[in-house]
mmCIF file of C-alpha atoms in Angstrom:
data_model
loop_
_atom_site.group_PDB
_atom_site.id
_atom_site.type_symbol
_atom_site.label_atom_id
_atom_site.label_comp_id
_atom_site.label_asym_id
_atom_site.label_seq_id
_atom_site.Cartn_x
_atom_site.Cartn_y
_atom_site.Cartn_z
ATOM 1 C CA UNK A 1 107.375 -162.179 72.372
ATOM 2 C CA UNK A 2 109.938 -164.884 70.767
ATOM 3 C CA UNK A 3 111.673 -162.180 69.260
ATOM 4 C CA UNK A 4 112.803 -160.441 71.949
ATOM 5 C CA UNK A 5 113.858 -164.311 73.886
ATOM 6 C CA UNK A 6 115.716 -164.948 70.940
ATOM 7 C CA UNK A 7 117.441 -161.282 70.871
ATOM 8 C CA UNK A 8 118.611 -161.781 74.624
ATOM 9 C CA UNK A 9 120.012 -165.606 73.858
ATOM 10 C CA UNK A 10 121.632 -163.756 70.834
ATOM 11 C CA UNK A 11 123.314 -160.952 73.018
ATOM 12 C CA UNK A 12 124.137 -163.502 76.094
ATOM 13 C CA UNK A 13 125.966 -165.998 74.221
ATOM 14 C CA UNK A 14 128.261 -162.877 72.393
ATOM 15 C CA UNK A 15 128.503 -160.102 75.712
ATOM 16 C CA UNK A 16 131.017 -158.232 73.024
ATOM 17 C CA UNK A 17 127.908 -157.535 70.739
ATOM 18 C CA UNK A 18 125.885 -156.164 73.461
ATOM 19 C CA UNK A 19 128.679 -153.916 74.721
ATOM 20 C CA UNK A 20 129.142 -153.065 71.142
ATOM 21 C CA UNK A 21 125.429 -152.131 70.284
ATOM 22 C CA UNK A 22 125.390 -150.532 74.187
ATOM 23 C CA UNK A 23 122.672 -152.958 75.076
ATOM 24 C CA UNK A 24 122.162 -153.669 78.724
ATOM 25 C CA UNK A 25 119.285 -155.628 80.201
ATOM 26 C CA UNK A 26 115.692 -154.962 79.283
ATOM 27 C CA UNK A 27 112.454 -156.008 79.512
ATOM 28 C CA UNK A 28 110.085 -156.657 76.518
ATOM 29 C CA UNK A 29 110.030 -155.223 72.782
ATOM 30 C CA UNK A 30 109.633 -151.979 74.221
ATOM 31 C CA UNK A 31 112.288 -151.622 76.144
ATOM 32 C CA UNK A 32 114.624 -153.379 73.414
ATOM 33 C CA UNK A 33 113.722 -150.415 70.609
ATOM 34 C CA UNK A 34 113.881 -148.095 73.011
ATOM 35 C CA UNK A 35 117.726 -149.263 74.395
ATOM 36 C CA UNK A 36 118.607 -149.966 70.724
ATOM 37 C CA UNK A 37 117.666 -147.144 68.637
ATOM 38 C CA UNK A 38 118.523 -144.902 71.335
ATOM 39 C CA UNK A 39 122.175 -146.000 71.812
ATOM 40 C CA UNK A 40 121.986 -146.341 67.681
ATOM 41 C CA UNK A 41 121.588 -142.799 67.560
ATOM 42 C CA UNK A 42 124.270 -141.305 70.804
ATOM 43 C CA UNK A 43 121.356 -139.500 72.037
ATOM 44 C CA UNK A 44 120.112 -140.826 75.231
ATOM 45 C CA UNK A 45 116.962 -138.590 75.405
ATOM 46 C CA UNK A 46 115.393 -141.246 72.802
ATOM 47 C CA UNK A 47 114.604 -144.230 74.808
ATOM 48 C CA UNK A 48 111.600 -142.675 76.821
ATOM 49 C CA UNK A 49 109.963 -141.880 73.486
ATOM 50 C CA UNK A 50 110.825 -144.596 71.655
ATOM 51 C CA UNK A 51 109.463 -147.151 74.770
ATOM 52 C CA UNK A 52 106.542 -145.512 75.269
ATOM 53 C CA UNK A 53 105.742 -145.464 71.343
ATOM 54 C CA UNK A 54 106.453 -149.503 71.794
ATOM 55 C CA UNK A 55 104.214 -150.364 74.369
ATOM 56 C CA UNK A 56 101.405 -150.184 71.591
ATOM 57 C CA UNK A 57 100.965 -153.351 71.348
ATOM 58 C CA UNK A 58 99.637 -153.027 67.233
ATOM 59 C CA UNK A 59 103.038 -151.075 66.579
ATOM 60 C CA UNK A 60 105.134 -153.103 68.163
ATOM 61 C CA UNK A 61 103.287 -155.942 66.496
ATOM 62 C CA UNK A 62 103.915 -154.387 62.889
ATOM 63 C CA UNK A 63 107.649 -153.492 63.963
ATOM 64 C CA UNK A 64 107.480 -157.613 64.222
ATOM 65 C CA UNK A 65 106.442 -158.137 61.212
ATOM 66 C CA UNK A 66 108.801 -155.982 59.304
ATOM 67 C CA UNK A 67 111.981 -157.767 61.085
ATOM 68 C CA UNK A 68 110.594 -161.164 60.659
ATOM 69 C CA UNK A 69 110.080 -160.123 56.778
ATOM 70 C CA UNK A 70 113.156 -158.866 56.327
ATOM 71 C CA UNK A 71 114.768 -162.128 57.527
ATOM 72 C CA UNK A 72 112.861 -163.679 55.351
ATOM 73 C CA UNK A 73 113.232 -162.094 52.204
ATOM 74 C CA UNK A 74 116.871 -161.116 52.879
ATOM 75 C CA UNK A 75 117.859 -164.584 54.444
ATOM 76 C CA UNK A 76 119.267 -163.208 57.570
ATOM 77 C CA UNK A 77 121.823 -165.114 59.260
ATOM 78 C CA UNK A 78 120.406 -165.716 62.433
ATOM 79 C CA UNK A 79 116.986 -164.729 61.043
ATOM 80 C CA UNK A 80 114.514 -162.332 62.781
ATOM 81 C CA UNK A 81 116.926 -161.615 65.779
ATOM 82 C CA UNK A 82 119.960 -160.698 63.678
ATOM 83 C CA UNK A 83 117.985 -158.346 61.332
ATOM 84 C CA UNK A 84 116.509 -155.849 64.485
ATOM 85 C CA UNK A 85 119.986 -156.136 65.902
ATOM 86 C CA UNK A 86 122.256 -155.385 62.964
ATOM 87 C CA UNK A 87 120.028 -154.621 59.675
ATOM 88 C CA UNK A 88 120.056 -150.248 59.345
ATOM 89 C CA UNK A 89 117.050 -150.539 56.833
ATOM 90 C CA UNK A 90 114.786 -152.154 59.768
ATOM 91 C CA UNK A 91 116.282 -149.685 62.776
ATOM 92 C CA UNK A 92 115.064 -147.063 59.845
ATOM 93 C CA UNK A 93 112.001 -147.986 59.764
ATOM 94 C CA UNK A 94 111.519 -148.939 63.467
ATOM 95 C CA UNK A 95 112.246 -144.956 63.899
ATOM 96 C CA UNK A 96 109.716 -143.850 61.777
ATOM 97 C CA UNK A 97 107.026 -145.734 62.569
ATOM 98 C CA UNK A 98 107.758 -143.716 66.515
ATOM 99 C CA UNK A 99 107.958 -140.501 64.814
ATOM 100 C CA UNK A 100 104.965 -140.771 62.430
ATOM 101 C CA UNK A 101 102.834 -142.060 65.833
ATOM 102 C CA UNK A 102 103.619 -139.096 67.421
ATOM 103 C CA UNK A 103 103.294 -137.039 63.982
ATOM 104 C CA UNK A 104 99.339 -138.817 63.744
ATOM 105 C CA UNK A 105 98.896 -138.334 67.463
ATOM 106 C CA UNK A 106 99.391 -134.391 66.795
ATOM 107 C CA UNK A 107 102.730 -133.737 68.164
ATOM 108 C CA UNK A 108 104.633 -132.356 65.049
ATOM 109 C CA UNK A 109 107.609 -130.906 66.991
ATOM 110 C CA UNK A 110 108.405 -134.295 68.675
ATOM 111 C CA UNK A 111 107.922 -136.161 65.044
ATOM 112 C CA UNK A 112 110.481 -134.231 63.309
ATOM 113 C CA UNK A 113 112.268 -133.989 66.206
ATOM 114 C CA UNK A 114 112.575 -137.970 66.291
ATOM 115 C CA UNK A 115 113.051 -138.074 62.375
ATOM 116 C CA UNK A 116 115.756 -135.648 62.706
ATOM 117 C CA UNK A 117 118.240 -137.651 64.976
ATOM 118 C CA UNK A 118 116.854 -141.242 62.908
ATOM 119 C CA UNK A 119 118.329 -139.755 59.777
ATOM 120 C CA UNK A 120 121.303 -138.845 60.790
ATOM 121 C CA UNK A 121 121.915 -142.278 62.361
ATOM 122 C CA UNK A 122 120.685 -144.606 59.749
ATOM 123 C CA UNK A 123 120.922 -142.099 56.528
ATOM 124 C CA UNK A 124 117.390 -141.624 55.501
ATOM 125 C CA UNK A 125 115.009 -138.997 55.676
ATOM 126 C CA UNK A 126 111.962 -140.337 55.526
ATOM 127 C CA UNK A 127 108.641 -137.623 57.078
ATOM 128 C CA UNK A 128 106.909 -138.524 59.744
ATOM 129 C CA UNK A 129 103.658 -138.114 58.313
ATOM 130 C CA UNK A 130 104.680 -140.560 55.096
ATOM 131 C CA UNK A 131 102.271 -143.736 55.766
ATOM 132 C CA UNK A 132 104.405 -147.351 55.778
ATOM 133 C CA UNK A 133 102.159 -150.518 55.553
ATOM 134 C CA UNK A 134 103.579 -153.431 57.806
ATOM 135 C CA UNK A 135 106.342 -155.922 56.158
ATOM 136 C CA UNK A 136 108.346 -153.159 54.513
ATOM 137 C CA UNK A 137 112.007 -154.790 53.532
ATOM 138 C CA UNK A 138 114.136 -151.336 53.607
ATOM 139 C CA UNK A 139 117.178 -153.268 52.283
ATOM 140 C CA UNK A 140 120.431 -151.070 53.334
ATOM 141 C CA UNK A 141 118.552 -148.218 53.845
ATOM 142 C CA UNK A 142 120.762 -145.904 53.438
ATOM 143 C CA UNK A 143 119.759 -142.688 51.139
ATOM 144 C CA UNK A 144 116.294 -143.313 50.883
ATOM 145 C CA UNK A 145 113.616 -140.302 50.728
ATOM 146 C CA UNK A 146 110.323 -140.377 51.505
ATOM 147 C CA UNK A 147 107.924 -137.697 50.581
ATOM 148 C CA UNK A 148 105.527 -136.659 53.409
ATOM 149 C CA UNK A 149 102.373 -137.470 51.738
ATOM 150 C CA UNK A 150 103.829 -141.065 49.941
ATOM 151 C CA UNK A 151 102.003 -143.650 50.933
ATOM 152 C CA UNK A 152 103.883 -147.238 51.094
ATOM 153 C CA UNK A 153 100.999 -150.872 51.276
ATOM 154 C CA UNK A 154 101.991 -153.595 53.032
ATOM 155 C CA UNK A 155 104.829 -155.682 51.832
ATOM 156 C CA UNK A 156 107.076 -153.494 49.536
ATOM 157 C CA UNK A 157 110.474 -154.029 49.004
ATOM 158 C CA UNK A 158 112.820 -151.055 48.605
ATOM 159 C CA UNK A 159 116.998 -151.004 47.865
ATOM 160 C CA UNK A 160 119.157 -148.349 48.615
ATOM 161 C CA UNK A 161 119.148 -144.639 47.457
ATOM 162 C CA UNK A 162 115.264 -144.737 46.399
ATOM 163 C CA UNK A 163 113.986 -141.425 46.190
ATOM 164 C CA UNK A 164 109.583 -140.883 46.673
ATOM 165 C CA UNK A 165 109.541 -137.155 46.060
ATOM 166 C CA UNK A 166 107.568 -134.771 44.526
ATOM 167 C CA UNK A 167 107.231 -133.248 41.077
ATOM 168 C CA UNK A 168 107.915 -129.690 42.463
ATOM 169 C CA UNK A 169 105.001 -128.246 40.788
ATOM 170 C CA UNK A 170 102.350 -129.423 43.012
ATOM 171 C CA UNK A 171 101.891 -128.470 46.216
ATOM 172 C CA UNK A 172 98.442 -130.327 46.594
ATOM 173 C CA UNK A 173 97.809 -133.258 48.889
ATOM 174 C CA UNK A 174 98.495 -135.732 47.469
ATOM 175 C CA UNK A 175 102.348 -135.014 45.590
ATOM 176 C CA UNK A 176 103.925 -137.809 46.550
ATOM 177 C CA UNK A 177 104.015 -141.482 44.946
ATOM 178 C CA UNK A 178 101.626 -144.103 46.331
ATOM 179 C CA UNK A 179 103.460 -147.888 46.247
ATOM 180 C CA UNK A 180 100.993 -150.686 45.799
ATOM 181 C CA UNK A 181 101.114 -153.792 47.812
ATOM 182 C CA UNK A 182 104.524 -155.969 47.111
ATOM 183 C CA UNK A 183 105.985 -153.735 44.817
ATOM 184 C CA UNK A 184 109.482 -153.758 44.415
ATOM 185 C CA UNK A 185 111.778 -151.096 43.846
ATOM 186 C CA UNK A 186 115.445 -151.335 42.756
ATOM 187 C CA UNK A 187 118.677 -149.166 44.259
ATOM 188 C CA UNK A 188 118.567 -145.759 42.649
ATOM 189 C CA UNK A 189 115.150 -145.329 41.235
ATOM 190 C CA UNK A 190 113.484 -142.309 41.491
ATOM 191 C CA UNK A 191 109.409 -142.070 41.526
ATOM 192 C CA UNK A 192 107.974 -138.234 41.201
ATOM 193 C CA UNK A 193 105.369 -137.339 41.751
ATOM 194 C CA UNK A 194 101.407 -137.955 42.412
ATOM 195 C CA UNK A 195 101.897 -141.151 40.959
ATOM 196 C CA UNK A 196 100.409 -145.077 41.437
ATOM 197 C CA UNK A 197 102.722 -147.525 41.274
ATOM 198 C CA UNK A 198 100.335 -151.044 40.726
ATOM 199 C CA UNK A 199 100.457 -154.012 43.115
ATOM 200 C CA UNK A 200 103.448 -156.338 42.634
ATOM 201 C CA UNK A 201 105.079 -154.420 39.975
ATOM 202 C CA UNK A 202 109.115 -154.282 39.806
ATOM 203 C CA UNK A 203 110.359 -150.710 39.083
ATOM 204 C CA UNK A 204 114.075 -151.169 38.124
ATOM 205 C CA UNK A 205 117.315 -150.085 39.873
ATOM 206 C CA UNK A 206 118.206 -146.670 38.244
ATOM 207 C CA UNK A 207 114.764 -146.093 37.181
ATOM 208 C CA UNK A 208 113.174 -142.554 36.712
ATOM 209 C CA UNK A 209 109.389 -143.077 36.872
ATOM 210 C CA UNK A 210 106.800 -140.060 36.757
ATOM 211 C CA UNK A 211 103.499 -141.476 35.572
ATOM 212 C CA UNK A 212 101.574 -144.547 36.770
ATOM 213 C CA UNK A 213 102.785 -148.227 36.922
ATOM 214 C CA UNK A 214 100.108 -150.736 36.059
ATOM 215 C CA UNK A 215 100.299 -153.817 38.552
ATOM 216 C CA UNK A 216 102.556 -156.551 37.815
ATOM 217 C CA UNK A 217 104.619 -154.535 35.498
ATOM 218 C CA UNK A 218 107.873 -154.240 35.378
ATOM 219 C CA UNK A 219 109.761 -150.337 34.326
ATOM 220 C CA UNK A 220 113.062 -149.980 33.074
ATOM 221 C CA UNK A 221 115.611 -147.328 32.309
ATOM 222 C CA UNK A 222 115.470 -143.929 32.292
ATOM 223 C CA UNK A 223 115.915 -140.990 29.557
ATOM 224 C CA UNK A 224 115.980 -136.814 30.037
ATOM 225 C CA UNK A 225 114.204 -135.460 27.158
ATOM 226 C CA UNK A 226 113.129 -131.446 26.547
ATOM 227 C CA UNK A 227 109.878 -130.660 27.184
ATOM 228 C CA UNK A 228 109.732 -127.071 27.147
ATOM 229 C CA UNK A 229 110.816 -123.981 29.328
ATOM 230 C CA UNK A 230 111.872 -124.466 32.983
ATOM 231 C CA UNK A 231 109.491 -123.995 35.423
ATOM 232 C CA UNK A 232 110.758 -124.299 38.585
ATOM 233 C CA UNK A 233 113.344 -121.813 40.279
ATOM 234 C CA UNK A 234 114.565 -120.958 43.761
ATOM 235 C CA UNK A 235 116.804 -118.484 42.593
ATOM 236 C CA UNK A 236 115.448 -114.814 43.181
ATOM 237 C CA UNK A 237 115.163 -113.564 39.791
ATOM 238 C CA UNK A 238 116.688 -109.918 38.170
ATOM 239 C CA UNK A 239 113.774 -107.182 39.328
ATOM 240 C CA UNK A 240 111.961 -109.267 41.545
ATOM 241 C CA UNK A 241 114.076 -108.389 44.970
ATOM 242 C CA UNK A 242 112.140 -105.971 47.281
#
């Protein structure tokens, strides 16, 4: 894989980078997450799981595509080999797409497990069973959410501190928003909800969307109005305690 050629010519010509990251030698794409994300995260226990995740060839493939499309779309000094080594939003989502294999391939404990020490290294908490399409741009990464059942098409692009959660009210399914294919989503919005936001459409930074977006469109702003008594509550109530 180029990638990885061009990631070793990156770290060989700056050997204070490498020592930095806590890269030492390695041997295909595999190896590379598995070196990175581990030392990324302080917890050594990682590589093994994240190198055997990578030696799917489709993953690793889609991991590709996600770094090459964030240089792209972010115009990455030093393009694709600059973005795996020093972007957060694609060592994010490198992470989950090794905890939601494991999640799909039935080993929960593992998954959240994985997701667990990825969040606390890159600031997200994003469930292992949420499903990404390939060429997500996670720009900065840090604070974003995502709902286990959201659902993500290929080639979104998501800012900062964007929250896919749920409504709180409905424990079905499906209670988590669904992002249509090259949507883009500005820092701070927050989508609620069993909700369909349309292909290409631009939700707004700041944005508080709970219904569905129509494709193409673009949503602004966001305004708290009273509807009515609450109806969620955590809080044990007078008479109810047993």
């Amino acid at each position: 894989m180029k990638l990885v050629d061009d990631v070793r010519a990156v770290l060989e010509a700056s050997p204070e980078a490498a020592a930095i990251l806590g890269l030492g030698p390695f041997e295909g794409f595999h190896d590379l997450a598995g070196g990175l994300l581990s030392s990324l995260c302080k917890t050594p226990a990682l590589n093994q799981a994240v190198t055997k995740a990578y030696r799917d060839k489709a993953l690793a493939e889609m991991a590709a595509y996600d770094i090459a499309e964030t240089a792209r779309r972010n115009f990455e000094p030093g393009g694709a080999a600059s973005a795996l080594l020093f972007s957060r939003g694609v060592q994010a989502i490198m992470g989950h797409r090794v905890a939601h294999k494991y999640w799909v391939e039935g080993d929960t404990t593992m998954a959240l497990a994985l997701k667990a020490a990825f969040g606390r290294a890159f600031s997200t908490d994003i469930h292992p069973a949420a499903q990404i399409g390939a060429g997500l741009w996670l720009d900065h990464g840090l604070g974003c959410v995502v709902g286990e059942t959201s659902i993500i098409e290929e080639d979104v692009s998501i800012w900062h501190n964007v929250t896919l959660g749920s409504t709180l009210t409905n424990s079905g399914p499906r209670r988590h928003p669904h992002i249509g294919t090259g949507a883009v989503i500005g820092a701070g919005a927050i989508l609620l909800g069993n909700i369909k936001i349309g292909a290409h459409a631009n939700i707004a930074a700041g944005a508080v969307v709970v219904q569905d977006v129509a494709q193409n469109a673009l949503v602004v702003g966001a305004k708290a109005t009273v509807r009515g008594d609450a109806k969620v509550s955590f809080v044990e109530r007078e008479g109810t305690r047993k």
